[in-house]
XYZ file of C-alpha atoms in Angstrom:
713
model
C -32.104 83.627 -73.977
C -29.893 83.800 -76.973
C -27.683 80.959 -77.978
C -24.732 82.979 -76.942
C -26.259 83.537 -73.581
C -27.034 79.826 -73.271
C -23.510 78.915 -74.095
C -22.212 81.447 -71.662
C -24.489 80.154 -69.010
C -23.343 76.558 -69.657
C -19.732 77.553 -69.532
C -20.302 79.389 -66.351
C -22.031 76.399 -64.828
C -19.239 74.147 -65.928
C -16.728 76.546 -64.534
C -18.582 76.704 -61.235
C -18.742 72.893 -61.155
C -15.097 72.612 -61.954
C -14.257 75.174 -59.325
C -16.289 73.271 -56.814
C -14.425 70.077 -57.664
C -11.155 71.919 -57.420
C -12.143 73.313 -54.063
C -13.003 69.816 -52.847
C -9.705 68.455 -54.159
C -7.717 71.151 -52.473
C -9.661 70.617 -49.314
C -8.950 66.886 -49.411
C -5.296 67.496 -49.984
C -5.164 69.948 -47.142
C -7.035 67.516 -44.913
C -4.670 64.682 -45.840
C -1.695 66.939 -45.270
C -3.067 68.016 -41.927
C -3.651 64.321 -40.992
C -0.182 63.378 -42.112
C 1.260 66.296 -40.232
C -0.766 65.242 -37.215
C 0.540 61.704 -37.416
C 4.072 62.995 -37.822
C 3.534 65.316 -34.925
C 2.189 62.417 -32.873
C 5.211 60.317 -33.661
C 7.468 63.198 -32.811
C 5.633 63.735 -29.568
C 6.018 60.026 -28.743
C 9.670 60.148 -29.605
C 10.088 63.271 -27.539
C 8.291 61.620 -24.654
C 10.396 58.476 -25.052
C 13.552 60.542 -25.264
C 12.448 62.528 -22.261
C 11.740 59.308 -20.404
C 15.091 57.861 -21.378
C 16.813 61.065 -20.365
C 14.964 61.097 -17.072
C 15.790 57.463 -16.374
C 19.350 58.046 -17.478
C 19.585 61.108 -15.281
C 18.254 59.145 -12.337
C 20.596 56.244 -13.047
C 23.610 58.478 -13.496
C 22.599 60.459 -10.437
C 22.356 57.264 -8.413
C 25.606 56.111 -9.958
C 27.305 59.365 -9.077
C 26.155 59.158 -5.470
C 27.144 55.499 -5.270
C 30.527 56.194 -6.809
C 31.056 59.104 -4.486
C 30.383 57.189 -1.295
C 30.975 53.557 -2.291
C 34.244 51.652 -2.133
C 36.017 49.214 -4.417
C 36.268 45.551 -3.403
C 39.626 43.881 -3.037
C 41.178 43.301 -6.451
C 41.771 39.736 -7.563
C 44.874 39.320 -9.694
C 45.437 35.892 -11.282
C 48.558 34.257 -9.855
C 50.677 31.230 -10.680
C 49.790 27.913 -9.111
C 52.831 26.220 -7.606
C 53.314 22.492 -7.230
C 55.813 21.599 -4.511
C 57.357 18.436 -3.158
C 56.747 17.242 0.387
C 59.417 19.643 1.703
C 58.037 22.702 -0.064
C 60.547 22.800 -2.915
C 58.889 23.982 -6.135
C 58.469 21.277 -8.743
C 56.609 23.455 -11.244
C 54.762 26.726 -11.670
C 51.891 25.870 -13.945
C 52.609 27.749 -17.155
C 49.139 26.809 -18.266
C 48.125 28.946 -15.313
C 49.602 32.410 -14.767
C 52.932 33.893 -15.775
C 53.053 37.424 -14.405
C 55.761 40.029 -13.793
C 54.505 43.369 -12.510
C 56.409 46.477 -13.621
C 55.838 50.223 -13.453
C 54.484 52.179 -16.415
C 57.872 53.754 -17.060
C 59.290 50.264 -17.644
C 56.858 49.609 -20.487
C 57.675 50.837 -23.982
C 55.793 54.038 -24.920
C 55.056 52.336 -28.242
C 53.092 49.588 -26.476
C 51.233 52.149 -24.352
C 50.225 54.160 -27.442
C 49.380 51.053 -29.487
C 47.159 49.745 -26.703
C 45.255 53.024 -26.394
C 44.809 53.259 -30.176
C 43.576 49.681 -30.442
C 41.385 49.520 -27.345
C 40.293 53.010 -26.237
C 41.190 56.056 -28.343
C 39.373 58.460 -25.975
C 41.018 57.018 -22.855
C 42.369 60.373 -21.653
C 39.073 62.168 -22.412
C 36.393 60.076 -20.671
C 35.818 59.475 -16.980
C 35.820 55.710 -17.204
C 32.770 55.404 -19.445
C 32.625 56.309 -23.114
C 29.020 57.603 -23.094
C 28.718 57.889 -26.853
C 29.905 54.349 -27.349
C 27.839 53.123 -24.418
C 24.590 54.630 -25.761
C 25.315 53.320 -29.250
C 25.960 49.818 -27.920
C 22.878 49.901 -25.672
C 20.675 51.007 -28.588
C 21.920 48.109 -30.728
C 21.320 45.698 -27.855
C 17.743 46.966 -27.379
C 16.950 46.782 -31.079
C 18.279 43.241 -31.386
C 17.283 42.116 -27.880
C 20.823 40.938 -27.333
C 23.812 41.658 -25.132
C 26.516 41.429 -27.750
C 27.732 45.003 -28.116
C 30.831 46.054 -26.298
C 32.078 49.670 -26.182
C 34.210 48.869 -23.128
C 36.882 51.373 -22.228
C 40.261 50.330 -20.854
C 38.963 51.223 -17.416
C 35.910 49.005 -17.887
C 38.071 46.130 -19.083
C 40.259 46.547 -16.035
C 37.194 46.608 -13.775
C 35.836 43.457 -15.377
C 39.098 41.580 -15.044
C 39.621 42.700 -11.460
C 36.171 42.263 -10.010
C 33.747 40.512 -12.363
C 33.149 37.482 -14.526
C 33.066 37.640 -18.319
C 29.396 36.745 -18.742
C 27.381 38.968 -21.110
C 24.520 40.329 -18.996
C 23.146 43.820 -18.449
C 23.611 43.382 -14.707
C 27.298 42.729 -15.196
C 27.572 45.748 -17.509
C 26.001 48.018 -14.903
C 28.407 46.737 -12.259
C 31.250 47.170 -14.698
C 30.261 50.795 -15.273
C 30.145 51.453 -11.541
C 33.547 49.905 -10.924
C 35.018 51.802 -13.875
C 33.710 55.117 -12.553
C 35.036 54.334 -9.102
C 38.448 53.396 -10.504
C 38.608 56.719 -12.330
C 37.705 58.534 -9.131
C 40.282 56.639 -7.098
C 43.265 56.450 -9.445
C 44.956 58.659 -12.011
C 44.856 57.800 -15.706
C 48.467 56.616 -15.678
C 47.837 54.446 -12.637
C 44.850 52.847 -14.359
C 46.911 52.307 -17.484
C 49.705 50.744 -15.447
C 47.289 48.360 -13.729
C 45.721 47.460 -17.055
C 49.032 46.709 -18.759
C 50.126 44.540 -15.821
C 46.842 42.660 -15.676
C 45.634 42.018 -19.223
C 45.951 38.500 -20.659
C 48.244 38.004 -23.655
C 47.832 34.250 -24.138
C 49.877 31.140 -23.287
C 49.622 31.838 -19.567
C 51.221 35.292 -19.811
C 49.526 38.106 -17.884
C 50.856 41.620 -18.221
C 53.114 43.325 -20.715
C 56.380 42.296 -19.074
C 55.631 38.557 -19.009
C 54.228 38.702 -22.546
C 57.229 40.601 -23.909
C 59.619 38.048 -22.457
C 57.486 35.134 -23.618
C 57.116 36.254 -27.223
C 60.229 38.360 -27.804
C 62.623 37.394 -24.995
C 63.136 41.010 -23.959
C 61.825 43.361 -21.258
C 58.724 45.344 -22.122
C 60.590 48.657 -22.086
C 62.675 47.533 -25.101
C 59.764 46.728 -27.420
C 59.876 48.260 -30.879
C 56.913 49.801 -32.692
C 56.385 46.629 -34.754
C 56.578 44.377 -31.678
C 54.328 46.681 -29.683
C 51.664 46.709 -32.396
C 51.687 42.923 -32.559
C 51.515 42.582 -28.776
C 48.757 45.185 -28.439
C 46.628 43.225 -30.888
C 46.677 39.956 -28.918
C 44.250 40.753 -26.033
C 41.394 41.113 -28.521
C 41.590 37.318 -28.962
C 44.614 35.771 -27.207
C 44.259 32.414 -28.903
C 43.152 33.600 -32.342
C 45.848 36.298 -32.562
C 48.665 34.252 -31.003
C 51.756 34.543 -33.227
C 52.568 30.956 -32.223
C 49.217 29.429 -33.141
C 48.059 31.750 -35.926
C 50.948 33.864 -37.260
C 48.958 35.139 -40.266
C 46.083 36.394 -38.117
C 48.596 37.931 -35.695
C 50.250 39.800 -38.564
C 46.896 41.022 -39.878
C 45.922 42.226 -36.442
C 49.262 44.040 -36.148
C 48.470 45.959 -39.343
C 45.043 46.897 -37.942
C 46.667 48.315 -34.817
C 49.205 50.266 -36.866
C 46.381 51.708 -38.982
C 44.594 52.826 -35.809
C 47.772 54.474 -34.591
C 48.098 56.270 -37.930
C 44.461 57.447 -37.847
C 44.896 58.929 -34.389
C 48.076 60.736 -35.429
C 50.371 58.777 -33.145
C 52.531 57.645 -36.044
C 52.939 58.711 -39.653
C 51.896 56.677 -42.668
C 55.544 55.957 -43.381
C 56.130 54.659 -39.849
C 53.068 52.430 -40.139
C 54.258 51.049 -43.466
C 57.792 50.369 -42.203
C 56.536 48.688 -39.026
C 54.133 46.490 -40.984
C 56.986 45.297 -43.211
C 59.470 44.804 -40.361
C 60.402 41.230 -39.451
C 59.307 40.396 -35.910
C 61.162 37.345 -34.537
C 58.887 35.421 -32.165
C 60.584 33.174 -29.608
C 59.563 29.482 -29.418
C 57.382 28.605 -26.458
C 59.408 27.194 -23.553
C 59.191 23.427 -23.039
C 58.981 22.391 -19.418
C 61.606 24.822 -18.236
C 62.052 24.524 -14.499
C 59.713 21.539 -14.217
C 60.939 18.725 -11.992
C 59.335 15.282 -12.323
C 57.189 16.300 -15.334
C 55.277 13.001 -15.509
C 54.374 13.346 -11.851
C 53.425 17.019 -12.297
C 51.018 16.068 -15.094
C 49.457 13.440 -12.835
C 49.095 15.933 -9.988
C 47.553 18.542 -12.274
C 44.912 16.021 -13.370
C 44.185 14.964 -9.790
C 43.934 18.577 -8.630
C 41.431 19.392 -11.373
C 39.277 16.463 -10.237
C 39.528 17.468 -6.582
C 38.616 21.105 -7.255
C 35.621 20.144 -9.380
C 33.656 23.252 -10.325
C 36.487 25.427 -9.023
C 38.973 23.975 -11.519
C 39.590 27.484 -12.845
C 41.583 28.112 -9.675
C 44.318 25.966 -11.200
C 44.958 28.518 -13.916
C 44.599 31.735 -11.984
C 44.008 31.058 -8.291
C 47.574 31.248 -7.007
C 47.216 27.850 -5.355
C 49.941 25.930 -3.560
C 49.683 22.212 -4.210
C 51.864 20.273 -1.772
C 52.631 16.798 -3.032
C 54.130 13.641 -1.571
C 57.128 13.599 -3.884
C 60.618 13.314 -2.418
C 62.869 15.310 -4.753
C 65.961 13.385 -3.718
C 64.288 10.053 -4.429
C 62.965 11.438 -7.710
C 66.474 12.353 -8.784
C 67.670 8.873 -7.851
C 64.865 7.345 -9.930
C 65.629 9.439 -13.000
C 69.346 8.704 -12.735
C 68.771 4.964 -12.343
C 66.562 4.818 -15.425
C 69.004 6.893 -17.475
C 72.020 4.844 -16.344
C 70.561 1.412 -17.014
C 68.957 2.006 -20.408
C 71.251 1.911 -23.442
C 71.884 5.178 -25.208
C 70.392 5.690 -28.673
C 67.777 3.032 -28.018
C 63.982 3.179 -28.175
C 63.741 1.029 -25.058
C 61.445 2.665 -22.525
C 61.052 2.370 -18.769
C 58.665 3.320 -16.004
C 59.249 3.516 -12.262
C 56.977 4.371 -9.361
C 57.855 4.209 -5.663
C 55.364 4.305 -2.773
C 55.850 4.606 0.966
C 54.019 1.506 2.295
C 53.201 3.106 5.645
C 51.542 6.255 4.275
C 50.687 5.506 0.645
C 52.723 8.553 -0.384
C 54.090 8.443 -3.918
C 57.761 9.275 -3.503
C 59.068 9.045 -7.061
C 57.623 8.624 -10.537
C 59.288 8.260 -13.923
C 56.857 7.739 -16.777
C 59.424 7.391 -19.555
C 62.982 8.204 -20.466
C 62.296 11.558 -22.183
C 59.247 13.684 -21.359
C 60.068 16.300 -24.002
C 59.803 13.675 -26.739
C 56.873 11.692 -25.368
C 54.519 12.736 -22.569
C 52.770 9.353 -22.222
C 53.079 8.219 -18.602
C 53.818 4.490 -18.698
C 53.403 4.224 -14.927
C 49.659 4.130 -15.612
C 49.801 2.005 -18.769
C 47.201 -0.752 -18.583
C 48.357 -2.701 -21.627
C 51.412 -4.563 -20.307
C 51.378 -8.030 -18.760
C 53.230 -8.319 -15.423
C 54.265 -11.919 -16.069
C 55.687 -13.734 -13.057
C 55.574 -10.549 -10.965
C 51.901 -11.452 -10.514
C 52.849 -14.693 -8.708
C 53.214 -12.911 -5.369
C 49.463 -12.263 -5.520
C 48.765 -15.857 -6.572
C 50.754 -17.332 -3.698
C 49.277 -14.883 -1.207
C 45.796 -16.141 -2.162
C 46.828 -19.800 -1.885
C 48.561 -19.312 1.466
C 45.625 -17.303 2.767
C 43.217 -20.133 1.868
C 45.602 -22.661 3.473
C 45.610 -24.555 0.178
C 49.394 -24.640 0.059
C 52.210 -23.934 2.497
C 55.895 -23.255 1.929
C 56.376 -27.028 2.320
C 53.895 -27.962 -0.443
C 55.616 -29.755 -3.297
C 54.761 -30.041 -6.980
C 56.755 -31.666 -9.731
C 58.654 -29.333 -12.069
C 58.236 -30.877 -15.502
C 56.148 -30.264 -18.649
C 52.540 -30.695 -17.622
C 49.117 -30.536 -19.274
C 46.333 -28.982 -17.197
C 42.643 -29.565 -17.817
C 40.028 -26.989 -16.858
C 36.478 -25.864 -17.624
C 35.158 -29.323 -16.744
C 38.008 -30.927 -18.677
C 36.830 -29.328 -21.919
C 39.948 -27.168 -22.287
C 43.636 -27.778 -21.806
C 46.525 -25.518 -20.880
C 50.201 -26.312 -21.568
C 52.415 -23.827 -19.717
C 56.174 -23.952 -20.002
C 59.120 -22.664 -18.008
C 61.422 -19.933 -19.292
C 63.831 -21.497 -21.807
C 62.143 -24.856 -21.085
C 64.202 -25.363 -17.950
C 62.719 -27.873 -15.502
C 64.060 -29.578 -12.395
C 62.225 -32.817 -13.235
C 61.669 -33.351 -9.540
C 59.376 -32.235 -6.749
C 60.098 -28.711 -5.556
C 58.758 -26.568 -2.722
C 57.258 -23.078 -2.814
C 60.467 -21.253 -1.962
C 62.349 -22.862 -4.814
C 59.413 -22.233 -7.152
C 59.525 -18.527 -6.311
C 63.301 -18.345 -6.467
C 63.458 -19.879 -9.946
C 60.058 -18.586 -11.093
C 58.778 -22.042 -11.939
C 55.596 -21.744 -14.001
C 54.448 -25.325 -13.567
C 54.358 -24.874 -9.792
C 52.353 -21.661 -10.226
C 49.709 -23.267 -12.448
C 49.448 -26.250 -10.071
C 48.785 -23.717 -7.318
C 46.017 -21.850 -9.146
C 44.370 -25.145 -10.004
C 44.333 -25.941 -6.295
C 43.115 -22.596 -4.942
C 40.890 -21.602 -7.865
C 41.252 -18.512 -10.102
C 38.342 -16.747 -8.386
C 40.213 -16.719 -5.071
C 43.250 -15.258 -6.797
C 41.144 -12.495 -8.344
C 39.644 -11.840 -4.918
C 43.121 -11.405 -3.427
C 44.072 -9.060 -6.274
C 41.070 -6.874 -5.504
C 41.940 -6.803 -1.805
C 45.421 -5.601 -2.751
C 44.018 -2.784 -4.901
C 44.174 -4.152 -8.443
C 41.269 -2.953 -10.584
C 42.437 -4.329 -13.947
C 40.381 -6.923 -15.805
C 41.343 -10.430 -14.663
C 39.713 -13.580 -16.060
C 39.371 -16.815 -14.014
C 41.581 -19.016 -16.180
C 44.760 -20.999 -15.381
C 47.010 -18.582 -17.309
C 46.136 -15.894 -14.746
C 48.793 -17.509 -12.546
C 51.475 -16.381 -14.985
C 50.394 -12.720 -15.151
C 48.847 -12.815 -18.617
C 46.379 -9.992 -17.942
C 47.673 -6.396 -18.168
C 48.203 -4.444 -14.937
C 49.764 -0.984 -14.592
C 53.077 -0.502 -12.764
C 51.195 1.862 -10.435
C 48.811 -0.868 -9.287
C 51.599 -3.425 -8.988
C 53.608 -1.128 -6.710
C 50.491 -0.422 -4.657
C 49.761 -4.137 -4.262
C 53.305 -5.021 -3.157
C 53.207 -2.106 -0.708
C 50.552 -4.039 1.217
C 53.040 -6.832 1.954
C 55.663 -4.278 2.970
C 53.190 -2.601 5.356
C 52.306 -5.784 7.209
C 49.060 -6.345 5.329
C 47.686 -2.788 5.634
C 46.598 -1.237 2.385
C 46.772 2.563 2.265
C 45.222 4.325 -0.683
C 48.053 5.795 -2.798
C 48.415 9.555 -2.333
C 50.055 12.151 -4.577
C 48.622 15.397 -3.147
C 48.935 16.188 0.542
C 47.014 19.445 0.487
C 45.825 22.294 -1.713
C 45.825 25.812 -0.272
C 44.614 29.052 -1.840
C 46.617 32.258 -2.112
C 45.627 33.209 1.439
C 46.723 29.897 2.912
C 43.200 28.574 3.344
C 43.234 24.788 2.929
C 40.895 23.708 0.137
C 41.814 20.022 0.288
C 43.786 17.808 2.621
C 44.530 14.143 2.022
C 42.931 11.620 4.315
C 43.758 8.328 2.613
C 41.715 5.265 3.442
C 43.486 2.476 5.301
C 42.364 -1.093 5.718
C 43.793 -4.417 6.823
C 43.798 -6.095 3.425
C 45.531 -9.272 4.593
C 46.618 -10.505 7.979
C 50.100 -9.424 9.118
C 51.256 -13.031 9.358
C 50.379 -13.697 5.716
C 52.177 -10.517 4.606
C 55.291 -11.614 6.468
C 55.309 -15.160 5.060
C 54.944 -13.812 1.506
C 57.761 -11.333 2.192
C 60.039 -14.031 3.582
C 59.460 -16.152 0.487
C 60.050 -13.242 -1.908
C 63.399 -12.523 -0.272
C 64.734 -15.782 -1.702
C 64.582 -14.257 -5.203
C 67.964 -12.682 -4.404
C 69.540 -15.957 -3.280
C 71.987 -17.876 -5.443
C 70.118 -19.268 -8.416
C 67.267 -16.799 -7.975
C 65.974 -14.544 -10.720
C 67.289 -11.514 -8.829
C 70.667 -12.913 -7.765
C 72.514 -10.715 -10.294
C 71.642 -7.584 -8.320
C 71.962 -9.076 -4.826
C 75.398 -7.552 -4.367
C 73.971 -4.088 -5.110
C 71.543 -4.337 -2.185
C 72.797 -3.670 1.337
C 69.507 -4.110 3.189
C 66.663 -6.629 3.525
C 64.678 -6.581 0.277
C 61.862 -8.718 -1.110
C 60.652 -8.770 -4.681
C 59.733 -10.649 -7.817
C 60.756 -10.394 -11.426
C 58.441 -10.796 -14.386
C 59.182 -11.445 -18.030
C 56.998 -11.678 -21.120
C 57.825 -11.526 -24.809
C 57.633 -7.720 -24.700
C 57.982 -6.783 -21.025
C 60.548 -6.951 -18.247
C 59.449 -6.215 -14.678
C 60.823 -6.064 -11.217
C 58.542 -5.239 -8.316
C 60.052 -5.178 -4.853
C 60.165 -3.490 -1.489
C 61.887 -2.765 1.755
C 60.007 -1.845 4.947
C 60.254 1.799 3.814
C 59.640 1.726 0.063
C 57.726 -0.342 -2.520
C 58.805 0.087 -6.140
C 57.649 -1.204 -9.510
C 59.920 -1.021 -12.548
C 58.839 -1.845 -16.088
C 61.108 -1.975 -19.139
C 59.991 -2.535 -22.707
C 59.143 -0.958 -26.033
C 56.075 1.053 -26.860
C 53.459 -0.707 -28.985
C 54.479 -4.111 -27.629
C 57.612 -4.692 -29.676
C 59.462 -7.821 -28.536
C 62.445 -7.385 -26.229
C 65.752 -9.180 -26.603
C 66.925 -11.705 -24.003
C 69.620 -9.286 -22.853
C 66.965 -6.621 -22.255
C 64.905 -8.827 -19.930
C 67.530 -8.250 -17.215
C 67.381 -4.441 -17.181
C 64.477 -3.930 -14.785
C 66.122 -5.489 -11.705
C 69.283 -3.308 -11.860
C 67.123 -0.175 -12.113
C 65.199 -1.315 -9.050
C 68.344 -2.116 -7.065
C 70.222 1.074 -7.935
C 67.204 3.242 -7.198
C 66.371 1.511 -3.913
C 69.859 1.886 -2.491
C 70.228 5.494 -3.651
C 66.762 6.477 -2.434
C 67.363 4.959 1.007
C 71.034 5.895 1.309
C 70.365 7.936 4.442
C 68.050 5.323 5.978
C 69.642 2.591 8.119
C 68.788 -0.949 6.983
C 65.809 -2.356 8.837
C 64.583 -5.962 8.920
C 61.041 -7.052 8.236
C 59.571 -7.641 11.681
C 57.959 -11.012 12.326
C 54.415 -10.588 13.722
C 52.354 -12.953 15.802
C 50.828 -15.852 13.932
C 54.051 -16.887 12.242
C 56.127 -19.909 13.221
C 59.578 -20.769 12.024
C 60.731 -24.388 11.894
C 63.539 -26.349 10.315
C 62.461 -28.697 7.546
C 63.916 -31.202 5.167
C 63.581 -29.511 1.754
C 63.518 -32.862 -0.040
C 60.360 -34.030 1.732
C 58.835 -30.863 3.142
C 58.675 -32.494 6.574
C 60.214 -31.397 9.831
C 63.916 -31.996 10.030
C 64.593 -34.863 12.398
C 67.607 -36.652 13.769
C 69.684 -37.715 10.814
C 67.174 -36.305 8.329
C 68.338 -34.808 6.157
C 71.521 -36.853 6.240
C 73.599 -33.724 5.760
C 72.751 -31.157 8.451
C 73.670 -28.442 6.002
C 70.743 -29.401 3.801
C 68.018 -28.541 6.277
C 66.440 -25.115 5.978
C 64.490 -22.831 8.274
C 61.093 -22.066 6.843
C 58.283 -19.740 7.961
C 54.637 -20.783 8.110
C 51.318 -19.361 9.082
C 50.720 -20.741 12.546
C 48.862 -24.016 12.255
C 50.028 -24.814 8.728
C 53.560 -25.940 9.591
C 54.403 -29.646 9.153
C 54.031 -31.751 12.274
C 55.602 -34.960 11.074
C 59.341 -35.388 10.993
C 61.125 -36.894 8.075
C 62.777 -40.284 8.441
C 66.313 -41.257 7.616
C 66.614 -42.362 4.035
C 69.292 -44.638 2.698
C 71.479 -42.858 0.242
C 71.891 -44.803 -3.031
C 75.412 -45.663 -4.003
C 76.517 -43.444 -6.832
C 79.996 -43.622 -8.313
C 82.114 -40.544 -7.823
C 84.867 -39.407 -10.082
C 87.270 -42.014 -8.630
C 84.962 -44.999 -8.798
C 81.959 -44.589 -6.491
C 81.127 -44.896 -2.832
C 79.213 -42.653 -0.431
C 81.293 -39.685 -1.423
C 79.920 -40.017 -4.930
C 76.346 -39.831 -3.637
C 77.148 -36.617 -1.779
C 78.685 -35.154 -4.893
C 75.598 -36.055 -6.930
C 73.265 -34.503 -4.338
C 75.236 -31.315 -4.347
C 75.146 -31.227 -8.155
C 71.361 -31.655 -8.197
C 70.936 -28.974 -5.584
C 73.120 -26.606 -7.566
C 71.234 -27.298 -10.805
C 67.867 -26.825 -9.125
C 68.934 -23.510 -7.616
């Protein structure tokens, strides 16, 4: 072999080796390509199988849906309706504007601009689909599956209508399937325009307004058919988020949403770019929200709304959209009398406030309620304020406890003079004083103590009966406020609401029977089905005889020299009551057999009241009572068994006897619980010689006695 041949042979071998390597490389690449193609083919086959499966399932579902839609029927539609609060006679006090404000109109009475804006904003293919936007539905379902969530929407107008008519707003696949079925059935049952009309009358626009007509009047004070393009675009944007896009709560967001709706209208060719620009720049005047228009007794309505929510419990949503009728105990005529009395007796341009609540003692029905002089300015209901001391108005409860325990009687006498009381095992002292430091400086009986509101007599009484017994009586009469067992309790130093004071006094008016106060008689749904009916608890809190004796004593408040004598001439019927005065509060709580009323007058935040303002509560009580009962004949308090009436000598508290008192005109007839009346007669006392204006003699003594009686009240 020549060198050339050897070289050739080596080259050839190298070439063959290289060729072999190249063949292997090509083979590997082809194998890898075939494997990759196989994997791709496998994935494609899986996708095709999955798609086929999805299509099959979808076909089955849509087939089942089609059959169901064809032969199924729609349930009864549930449109939210206003809840009405009425008085006892059925007169409307308020339609809850926090509930539903709806005015149904035909499609032709809705501005075409609002119709077009709504379609552009909510469902551009409304006239093309059959209730379901399949492209949007599949896209939303795919996103939900990928993210394992239920957040995607793609609801058509028909679906939204179906959801609002028949379903809740929970985000579940079950609800979405039901929604699709109802939407398909709606499309089968109604025309597109009919669906659109129902939608525009049903959709929520915020602030209690349902439907285009109510919303147009609420926001723009005009009928829906008069809406401009700019107004329509703003209104059409609200349902996306009624609170967030409210022009009242968030005007900037509402304006931004309006521009979004106009842009959608431009994109769909409904309006030109110039129209969109002009509408976006146009000024849209939004009307202020109405404040309590058409609401009678607003403080009472607020109270009833709160009670109704508690009574309905988990079904509280019925208040806002259930079309309920809430029948209350209020007497509209008495309510008007209460409001007029408060307005007439409070000075104009003053910050002085007042509260009044009246209860029927026999039924517990709340007949009138005034929580302040101006609800629009201040919605705080002072009838339920638990920060004001009742003062001497509490003494009726004190004396009821003492009489009930037979610790004192109307003939019991204590000295009216500055006195120091020791309590807590003589470790503490209490120095009460009378109003303006006025004392009789003599022994007085219970009737005179009540008539003149003597504080020394009251503290003597609580020291005799014990504060715990007084608290026990307060609980029996319905008071739940905190009360401490200290001597000052006798003078009403612990806050009690006017509501509880009226309820407590109502027990005396009802002959000792306590009936739980009632504001709501019944709640009925839109079909008249009764959801709640009042069945107030009744109990004999105190014996009828005790109630009568307390009442008879409280009537003396209106006698000459009594704390209520200034209004006695205003009252034309038997009335019992008690005034109460503190540094910042003026009270009068009283009753007839038909009506128990508490009146409070004072300033918010405990500002001190002037001496002239302490006399304003009683006139409000008197004027209201007479006006409220103008059509009711006067009726006396009936004396029950267990009460005895005897004539006594007021100076000694003993039975009046022959010649005692010396002047027959001085003896008085007093009522007692049977068995507690005095049994011993007074004896004739010699009258001391006192000089009269002309030099003395017996006539002078008579003059002096009359003067002392006049001064003591």
